[in-house]
């Protein structure tokens, strides 16, 4: 019978849960899930000075947002008695010993607990990197605890992995050098050796290790920027792994099916924010229509708070949804569009330089005449049927008669938007409504 797969994510609550941890957690989650196993979240807060409750909250909040459930939850600070039991046992067997130390600084303790290094070669077959061999002699008798109540990282990790029955340790390649020490401790405890998979680091575009200066690194910052959690997971999954074909869009359930440790690459994967934006846009398209509308409105309304209060605003918001959906990759782009003033003219009549109304070398008189034609034609449309198609048919008829569409459509569009770039004048007019459209054309005339 095959043993049950158990994986774990053991973050230290000494900083925000970052994008690299999201990927490590995801690979552990996927591997457990696809094997019908269990995924554990373990808070490694043995470093009491650096561990902070706010960071633990940030970790659990990140898991909640990412919708990545864990089967069990532990805190190392609550397991002191367990470590103590194992430490005592090893002391009795003289596998570890209390070592008198020369205090380097005033107030420093005079004793630590050291592991008696058997000075041997440690070998393991890494599921990502293949055969790895280390001579542990250089490690000397390393420190594993300050005292019986204060185990250090290596010891606590090994006891926990053993007690929790962890079968697969999937973690970043920055931990490779920890593995030989941990295997030595595990052998001393008589535990069964798990499989190791050391996954490649995430690199910035400049191929250096990903850090703050490459942009947002904490998971929840991506929530604030309006990314979808399923897109972020899809994106990090592909940093260091690919399905062996060119498919790039996966839901979490699809990743569970397709992910394979065998296809995780050995060398670092590059973080590319444009790719995240593209993946996010694809995931927006997978959402139900109502969900897209709800989100766009939820980001749009507060962003427009600075605009002039207008009884029409509530009517304009829903009409902007298709325009916005077409232009954004993530909800946060809505805020940026508003800040850049791209949608302002929907809420407030624009001010502009009147020369901008002129199309190429068309004389001003002719532009004015064309605007009058447009105004008159639109005046005849029914206010309750002032829709894009009607407006387009009406204006195109005039434009085609003039022989140059631009001589009509440019000044109309500019009169309505006051912007060099905007959606076409038919859409703008239909959103503004008949009264506002006629008034802006009149102003231009
Ligand atoms: N607490 C360690 C860290 O956050 C865990 C490393 C591991 O054993 O996976 O880096």
Coordinates of C-alpha atoms and ligand atoms in Angstrom, one line a residue:
X1 CA 0.0 0.0 0.0
X2 CA 1.3 3.4 -0.9
X3 CA 1.8 5.7 2.1
X4 CA -0.4 8.8 2.4
X5 CA 1.3 12.0 1.1
X6 CA 1.7 14.7 3.7
X7 CA 3.3 18.1 2.8
X8 CA 3.8 21.2 4.8
X9 CA 4.3 24.9 4.5
X10 CA 6.3 26.2 7.5
X11 CA 6.6 30.0 7.3
X12 CA 8.4 32.0 10.0
X13 CA 6.2 35.0 11.0
X14 CA 9.0 37.4 10.8
X15 CA 7.8 39.3 7.7
X16 CA 5.0 39.6 5.2
X17 CA 4.0 36.4 3.3
X18 CA 5.7 37.0 0.0
X19 CA 5.3 35.8 -3.5
X20 CA 8.0 33.1 -3.3
X21 CA 6.2 31.6 -0.3
X22 CA 3.0 31.6 -2.2
X23 CA 4.6 29.4 -4.8
X24 CA 6.2 27.1 -2.3
X25 CA 2.9 26.7 -0.5
X26 CA 1.1 26.2 -3.8
X27 CA 3.4 23.4 -4.9
X28 CA 3.0 21.7 -1.5
X29 CA -0.7 22.1 -1.7
X30 CA -0.9 20.8 -5.3
X31 CA 1.2 17.8 -4.6
X32 CA -0.8 16.8 -1.5
X33 CA -4.1 17.3 -3.2
X34 CA -3.3 15.4 -6.4
X35 CA -2.2 12.4 -4.2
X36 CA -5.2 12.5 -2.0
X37 CA -2.9 13.6 0.9
X38 CA -2.8 16.3 3.5
X39 CA -1.3 19.8 3.5
X40 CA -0.2 21.3 6.8
X41 CA 0.4 25.0 7.7
X42 CA 3.0 25.3 10.5
X43 CA 4.0 28.7 12.0
X44 CA 7.6 28.5 12.8
X45 CA 7.8 31.1 15.6
X46 CA 10.7 29.7 17.6
X47 CA 12.6 33.0 17.2
X48 CA 10.6 34.8 19.8
X49 CA 12.1 38.2 19.2
X50 CA 11.6 38.4 15.5
X51 CA 8.2 36.5 15.4
X52 CA 5.2 38.9 15.4
X53 CA 1.5 38.2 15.6
X54 CA 0.8 40.6 12.8
X55 CA 2.9 38.6 10.4
X56 CA 1.2 35.4 11.5
X57 CA -2.1 37.1 10.7
X58 CA -0.7 38.2 7.4
X59 CA 0.1 34.5 6.6
X60 CA -3.3 33.1 7.5
X61 CA -5.0 36.0 5.7
X62 CA -3.0 35.3 2.6
X63 CA -4.1 31.7 2.6
X64 CA -7.7 32.8 3.1
X65 CA -7.5 35.2 0.2
X66 CA -5.8 32.6 -2.1
X67 CA -8.5 30.1 -1.2
X68 CA -5.9 27.5 -0.5
X69 CA -7.1 25.5 2.5
X70 CA -4.8 23.7 4.8
X71 CA -5.8 20.5 6.6
X72 CA -3.9 21.1 9.9
X73 CA -2.5 24.1 11.6
X74 CA 0.4 24.3 14.2
X75 CA 2.4 26.8 16.0
X76 CA 5.9 25.8 17.1
X77 CA 5.7 28.1 20.2
X78 CA 3.0 25.7 21.5
X79 CA 5.1 22.6 21.1
X80 CA 8.0 23.3 23.5
X81 CA 7.2 20.3 25.6
X82 CA 7.5 18.0 22.6
X83 CA 10.9 19.3 21.6
X84 CA 12.1 19.1 25.2
X85 CA 11.1 15.4 25.4
X86 CA 13.2 14.7 22.3
X87 CA 16.1 16.9 23.5
X88 CA 16.2 15.1 26.8
X89 CA 16.2 11.7 25.1
X90 CA 19.1 12.6 22.9
X91 CA 21.0 14.1 25.8
X92 CA 20.5 10.8 27.7
X93 CA 21.9 8.9 24.7
X94 CA 24.8 11.4 24.6
X95 CA 24.0 12.1 20.9
X96 CA 23.8 15.8 21.9
X97 CA 25.7 17.5 24.7
X98 CA 25.7 20.7 26.7
X99 CA 28.6 22.7 25.7
X100 CA 30.3 25.5 27.7
X101 CA 30.8 28.5 25.6
X102 CA 32.9 31.6 26.0
X103 CA 30.2 34.4 26.0
X104 CA 31.1 36.7 23.2
X105 CA 29.0 39.6 24.6
X106 CA 28.1 40.6 28.0
X107 CA 24.9 38.9 29.2
X108 CA 25.3 36.0 26.7
X109 CA 24.6 32.5 28.0
X110 CA 27.5 30.3 28.9
X111 CA 26.0 27.1 27.5
X112 CA 24.3 25.8 24.4
X113 CA 23.3 22.3 23.2
X114 CA 25.4 20.9 20.4
X115 CA 24.9 17.9 18.1
X116 CA 27.7 15.4 18.0
X117 CA 28.5 15.3 14.3
X118 CA 29.2 11.8 13.1
X119 CA 31.1 13.4 10.3
X120 CA 29.7 11.4 7.4
X121 CA 28.6 11.8 3.8
X122 CA 24.9 12.5 3.4
X123 CA 23.3 11.7 0.1
X124 CA 19.7 12.1 -1.1
X125 CA 17.9 11.9 -4.4
X126 CA 16.3 15.2 -4.8
X127 CA 13.0 15.1 -6.7
X128 CA 14.0 18.3 -8.6
X129 CA 17.7 18.3 -8.6
X130 CA 18.6 14.6 -8.7
X131 CA 21.4 13.0 -6.7
X132 CA 23.0 15.4 -4.1
X133 CA 25.9 14.5 -1.8
X134 CA 27.3 16.5 1.2
X135 CA 30.2 15.9 3.5
X136 CA 29.0 17.1 6.9
X137 CA 32.5 17.2 8.4
X138 CA 32.7 21.0 7.8
X139 CA 29.6 21.5 9.9
X140 CA 31.4 20.5 13.0
X141 CA 29.3 20.0 16.2
X142 CA 26.5 22.4 15.3
X143 CA 24.2 24.1 17.8
X144 CA 20.7 22.7 17.9
X145 CA 19.2 24.4 21.0
X146 CA 20.0 27.2 23.4
X147 CA 18.6 25.1 26.2
X148 CA 15.9 22.4 26.7
X149 CA 13.2 25.0 26.3
X150 CA 14.7 26.7 23.3
X151 CA 15.3 24.5 20.3
X152 CA 16.7 26.2 17.2
X153 CA 15.2 26.0 13.7
X154 CA 16.9 22.8 12.5
X155 CA 15.8 20.8 15.5
X156 CA 12.2 22.0 15.7
X157 CA 11.7 21.4 12.0
X158 CA 13.0 17.9 12.1
X159 CA 10.9 16.9 15.2
X160 CA 7.8 18.5 13.6
X161 CA 8.3 16.9 10.2
X162 CA 8.8 13.5 11.9
X163 CA 5.9 13.8 14.3
X164 CA 3.5 15.1 11.7
X165 CA 4.4 12.3 9.3
X166 CA 5.6 14.7 6.5
X167 CA 6.5 12.6 3.5
X168 CA 7.6 15.3 1.0
X169 CA 9.5 18.4 1.8
X170 CA 9.1 20.8 -1.0
X171 CA 11.0 24.1 -0.4
X172 CA 13.2 26.7 -2.0
X173 CA 16.7 25.9 -3.1
X174 CA 18.0 28.4 -0.5
X175 CA 17.3 25.5 2.0
X176 CA 19.6 22.9 0.3
X177 CA 22.4 23.6 2.7
X178 CA 20.1 22.9 5.7
X179 CA 19.1 19.5 4.5
X180 CA 22.3 17.6 5.5
X181 CA 22.1 18.9 9.1
X182 CA 18.4 18.0 9.2
X183 CA 19.0 14.5 7.9
X184 CA 21.7 14.0 10.6
X185 CA 19.3 15.0 13.3
X186 CA 16.5 12.9 11.8
X187 CA 18.8 9.8 11.7
X188 CA 19.7 10.4 15.4
X189 CA 16.0 10.5 16.2
X190 CA 15.4 7.3 14.3
X191 CA 12.9 9.0 12.0
X192 CA 12.0 7.9 8.5
X193 CA 13.5 10.1 5.8
X194 CA 11.0 12.1 3.7
X195 CA 11.6 12.9 0.1
X196 CA 13.1 16.3 -0.7
X197 CA 12.3 18.6 -3.6
X198 CA 14.3 21.8 -3.7
X199 CA 12.5 24.1 -6.1
X200 CA 14.2 27.0 -8.1
X201 CA 14.3 30.5 -6.7
X202 CA 12.2 33.2 -8.2
X203 CA 14.3 35.9 -9.9
X204 CA 13.5 39.4 -11.0
X205 CA 13.7 40.5 -14.6
X206 CA 17.4 41.3 -14.0
X207 CA 18.0 37.7 -13.0
X208 CA 18.8 38.7 -9.4
X209 CA 16.8 37.2 -6.5
X210 CA 13.3 38.7 -6.3
X211 CA 13.1 41.5 -3.8
X212 CA 11.1 44.7 -2.9
X213 CA 12.8 46.7 -5.6
X214 CA 11.2 44.5 -8.3
X215 CA 7.8 45.6 -7.1
X216 CA 5.2 44.2 -4.8
X217 CA 6.4 41.1 -3.0
X218 CA 3.8 40.4 -0.4
X219 CA 0.8 38.3 -1.4
X220 CA -1.8 40.7 0.0
X221 CA -0.3 43.7 -1.9
X222 CA -1.5 41.9 -5.0
X223 CA -5.0 41.8 -3.5
X224 CA -4.8 45.6 -2.9
X225 CA -3.7 46.1 -6.5
X226 CA -6.9 44.3 -7.6
X227 CA -5.5 41.0 -8.9
X228 CA -7.5 37.8 -8.7
X229 CA -6.2 35.2 -6.3
X230 CA -6.7 32.4 -8.9
X231 CA -4.6 34.4 -11.4
X232 CA -1.8 34.9 -8.9
X233 CA -1.7 31.2 -8.2
X234 CA -1.8 30.4 -11.9
X235 CA 1.1 32.9 -12.4
X236 CA 3.4 31.6 -9.7
X237 CA 2.7 28.0 -10.7
X238 CA 4.3 28.8 -14.0
X239 CA 7.5 30.2 -12.5
X240 CA 9.6 27.2 -12.5
X241 CA 7.1 24.7 -13.8
X242 CA 5.3 24.1 -17.1
X243 CA 2.8 21.4 -18.2
X244 CA 5.1 20.3 -21.1
X245 CA 2.9 22.1 -23.7
X246 CA 2.1 25.7 -24.3
X247 CA -1.1 25.9 -22.2
X248 CA -0.9 28.8 -19.7
X249 CA -4.3 29.3 -18.1
X250 CA -5.3 27.0 -15.3
X251 CA -7.8 27.2 -12.4
X252 CA -6.6 25.8 -9.1
X253 CA -8.5 22.5 -9.7
X254 CA -6.8 22.2 -13.1
X255 CA -3.4 22.8 -11.6
X256 CA -4.1 20.0 -9.1
X257 CA -4.6 17.7 -12.1
X258 CA -1.8 18.9 -14.3
X259 CA 1.0 19.9 -11.9
X260 CA 4.0 17.5 -11.7
X261 CA 7.1 17.7 -9.6
X262 CA 8.9 16.0 -12.4
X263 CA 8.4 19.0 -14.6
X264 CA 9.7 21.5 -12.1
X265 CA 12.8 23.0 -13.6
X266 CA 16.2 23.1 -11.9
X267 CA 17.2 26.7 -12.5
X268 CA 15.6 29.9 -11.4
X269 CA 12.3 31.2 -12.8
X270 CA 11.8 34.8 -13.8
X271 CA 9.1 36.9 -12.4
X272 CA 7.4 38.9 -15.2
X273 CA 4.7 41.3 -14.2
X274 CA 3.3 41.7 -17.7
X275 CA 2.7 38.0 -17.8
X276 CA 0.8 38.3 -14.5
X277 CA -1.4 41.0 -16.0
X278 CA -2.1 38.9 -19.0
X279 CA -3.0 35.9 -16.9
X280 CA -5.2 38.1 -14.7
X281 CA -7.1 39.4 -17.7
X282 CA -7.7 35.9 -18.9
X283 CA -9.0 34.9 -15.5
X284 CA -11.4 37.9 -15.5
X285 CA -12.8 36.6 -18.7
X286 CA -13.6 33.3 -16.9
X287 CA -15.7 35.1 -14.2
X288 CA -19.5 35.2 -14.5
X289 CA -20.7 38.4 -16.0
X290 CA -22.4 39.6 -12.7
X291 CA -19.1 39.0 -10.8
X292 CA -17.2 41.2 -13.3
X293 CA -19.9 44.0 -13.1
X294 CA -19.9 43.8 -9.3
X295 CA -16.1 44.2 -9.1
X296 CA -15.9 47.0 -11.7
X297 CA -18.5 49.0 -9.9
X298 CA -16.9 48.3 -6.5
X299 CA -13.6 49.8 -7.7
X300 CA -15.1 52.5 -10.0
X301 CA -17.4 54.3 -7.5
X302 CA -14.9 55.1 -4.8
X303 CA -12.3 56.1 -7.5
X304 CA -14.8 58.7 -8.8
X305 CA -15.5 60.2 -5.5
X306 CA -13.6 63.4 -6.4
X307 CA -15.8 64.1 -9.4
X308 CA -18.5 66.7 -9.3
X309 CA -21.7 65.4 -7.7
X310 CA -24.2 64.8 -10.5
X311 CA -27.6 63.1 -10.4
X312 CA -26.6 61.4 -13.6
X313 CA -23.5 59.7 -12.1
X314 CA -25.4 56.6 -10.8
X315 CA -26.8 56.1 -14.3
X316 CA -23.4 56.5 -15.9
X317 CA -21.5 53.9 -13.7
X318 CA -23.1 50.8 -15.1
X319 CA -22.8 52.1 -18.7
X320 CA -19.1 52.4 -18.3
X321 CA -18.7 48.7 -17.5
X322 CA -18.0 47.4 -21.1
X323 CA -15.6 50.2 -21.8
X324 CA -13.7 49.5 -18.6
X325 CA -13.7 45.7 -19.0
X326 CA -12.1 46.0 -22.4
X327 CA -9.3 48.2 -21.1
X328 CA -8.2 46.7 -17.8
X329 CA -6.1 43.7 -16.8
X330 CA -6.9 44.0 -13.1
X331 CA -9.4 45.9 -11.0
X332 CA -6.7 48.3 -9.8
X333 CA -6.3 49.6 -13.3
X334 CA -9.7 51.3 -12.9
X335 CA -8.2 53.5 -10.2
X336 CA -5.3 54.4 -12.5
X337 CA -7.6 55.2 -15.4
X338 CA -9.6 57.5 -13.2
X339 CA -6.4 59.1 -11.8
X340 CA -5.1 59.7 -15.3
X341 CA -8.4 61.4 -16.0
X342 CA -9.3 59.0 -18.8
X343 CA -13.0 58.7 -17.9
X344 CA -13.5 62.2 -16.3
X345 CA -15.4 63.6 -19.3
X346 CA -18.2 61.1 -18.6
X347 CA -18.8 62.9 -15.4
X348 CA -17.8 66.5 -16.1
X349 CA -18.0 68.6 -19.2
X350 CA -14.4 68.9 -20.5
X351 CA -12.4 72.1 -21.0
X352 CA -10.2 72.0 -24.1
X353 CA -8.4 74.2 -26.6
X354 CA -10.9 75.0 -29.3
X355 CA -8.3 74.5 -32.0
X356 CA -8.3 70.8 -31.1
X357 CA -11.8 70.6 -32.6
X358 CA -10.3 71.1 -36.1
X359 CA -9.7 68.1 -38.2
X360 CA -6.5 68.3 -40.3
X361 CA -6.7 71.4 -42.5
X362 CA -10.4 71.7 -42.6
X363 CA -11.5 75.4 -42.2
X364 CA -13.0 76.3 -38.8
X365 CA -16.2 77.5 -40.5
X366 CA -16.7 74.1 -42.0
X367 CA -16.1 72.3 -38.7
X368 CA -18.6 74.6 -37.1
X369 CA -21.1 73.9 -39.8
X370 CA -20.6 70.1 -39.4
X371 CA -21.1 70.3 -35.7
X372 CA -24.4 72.1 -36.4
X373 CA -25.5 69.4 -38.7
X374 CA -24.7 66.8 -36.1
X375 CA -26.5 68.7 -33.4
X376 CA -29.6 69.1 -35.5
X377 CA -29.7 65.5 -36.5
X378 CA -29.3 64.3 -32.9
X379 CA -31.9 66.6 -31.7
X380 CA -34.4 64.7 -33.7
X381 CA -33.6 61.4 -32.0
X382 CA -35.9 60.3 -29.2
X383 CA -34.4 60.9 -25.8
X384 CA -35.5 57.5 -24.6
X385 CA -33.9 55.8 -27.5
X386 CA -30.6 57.6 -27.6
X387 CA -28.6 54.5 -28.1
X388 CA -25.2 53.8 -29.7
X389 CA -26.6 52.2 -32.9
X390 CA -29.2 55.0 -33.5
X391 CA -26.6 57.7 -33.0
X392 CA -24.1 55.9 -35.2
X393 CA -26.6 55.5 -38.0
X394 CA -27.6 59.1 -37.8
X395 CA -24.1 60.6 -37.7
X396 CA -22.6 58.2 -40.3
X397 CA -25.3 59.2 -42.8
X398 CA -24.1 62.8 -42.5
X399 CA -20.4 61.8 -42.4
X400 CA -20.7 59.8 -45.6
X401 CA -22.6 62.6 -47.4
X402 CA -19.7 65.0 -46.5
X403 CA -17.2 62.7 -48.2
X404 CA -14.8 62.9 -45.2
X405 CA -15.9 61.1 -42.1
X406 CA -13.2 62.7 -40.0
X407 CA -14.5 66.2 -40.7
X408 CA -17.6 65.3 -38.7
X409 CA -16.6 62.5 -36.4
X410 CA -13.4 64.2 -35.0
X411 CA -15.0 67.4 -33.9
X412 CA -18.0 65.6 -32.5
X413 CA -15.8 63.2 -30.5
X414 CA -13.6 66.1 -29.3
X415 CA -16.6 68.2 -28.3
X416 CA -17.9 65.3 -26.2
X417 CA -14.6 64.1 -24.6
X418 CA -12.0 66.9 -24.8
X419 CA -9.5 64.1 -25.1
X420 CA -7.0 63.0 -27.7
X421 CA -7.9 59.4 -27.0
X422 CA -11.3 58.1 -26.1
X423 CA -14.0 55.6 -27.1
X424 CA -15.9 56.5 -30.3
X425 CA -18.3 59.4 -30.2
X426 CA -21.4 57.2 -30.6
X427 CA -20.7 55.3 -27.3
X428 CA -19.8 58.5 -25.5
X429 CA -23.0 60.2 -26.7
X430 CA -25.2 57.3 -25.7
X431 CA -23.6 57.3 -22.2
X432 CA -23.9 61.0 -21.7
X433 CA -27.5 61.0 -22.9
X434 CA -29.3 63.4 -25.2
X435 CA -29.3 66.6 -23.1
X436 CA -25.6 66.5 -22.2
X437 CA -24.6 65.6 -25.7
X438 CA -26.5 68.5 -27.3
X439 CA -25.2 70.9 -24.7
X440 CA -21.5 69.9 -25.3
X441 CA -22.0 70.2 -29.1
X442 CA -23.6 73.6 -28.6
X443 CA -20.6 74.7 -26.5
X444 CA -18.2 73.6 -29.3
X445 CA -20.3 75.4 -31.9
Ligands
LIG1 N1 10.8 28.3 8.7 C1 11.6 28.0 7.6 C2 11.5 29.2 6.6 O1 10.5 30.0 6.7 C3 11.1 26.7 7.0 C4 12.0 26.1 6.0 C5 11.6 24.7 5.6 O2 12.1 23.8 6.3 O3 10.9 24.5 4.7 O4 12.3 29.4 5.8

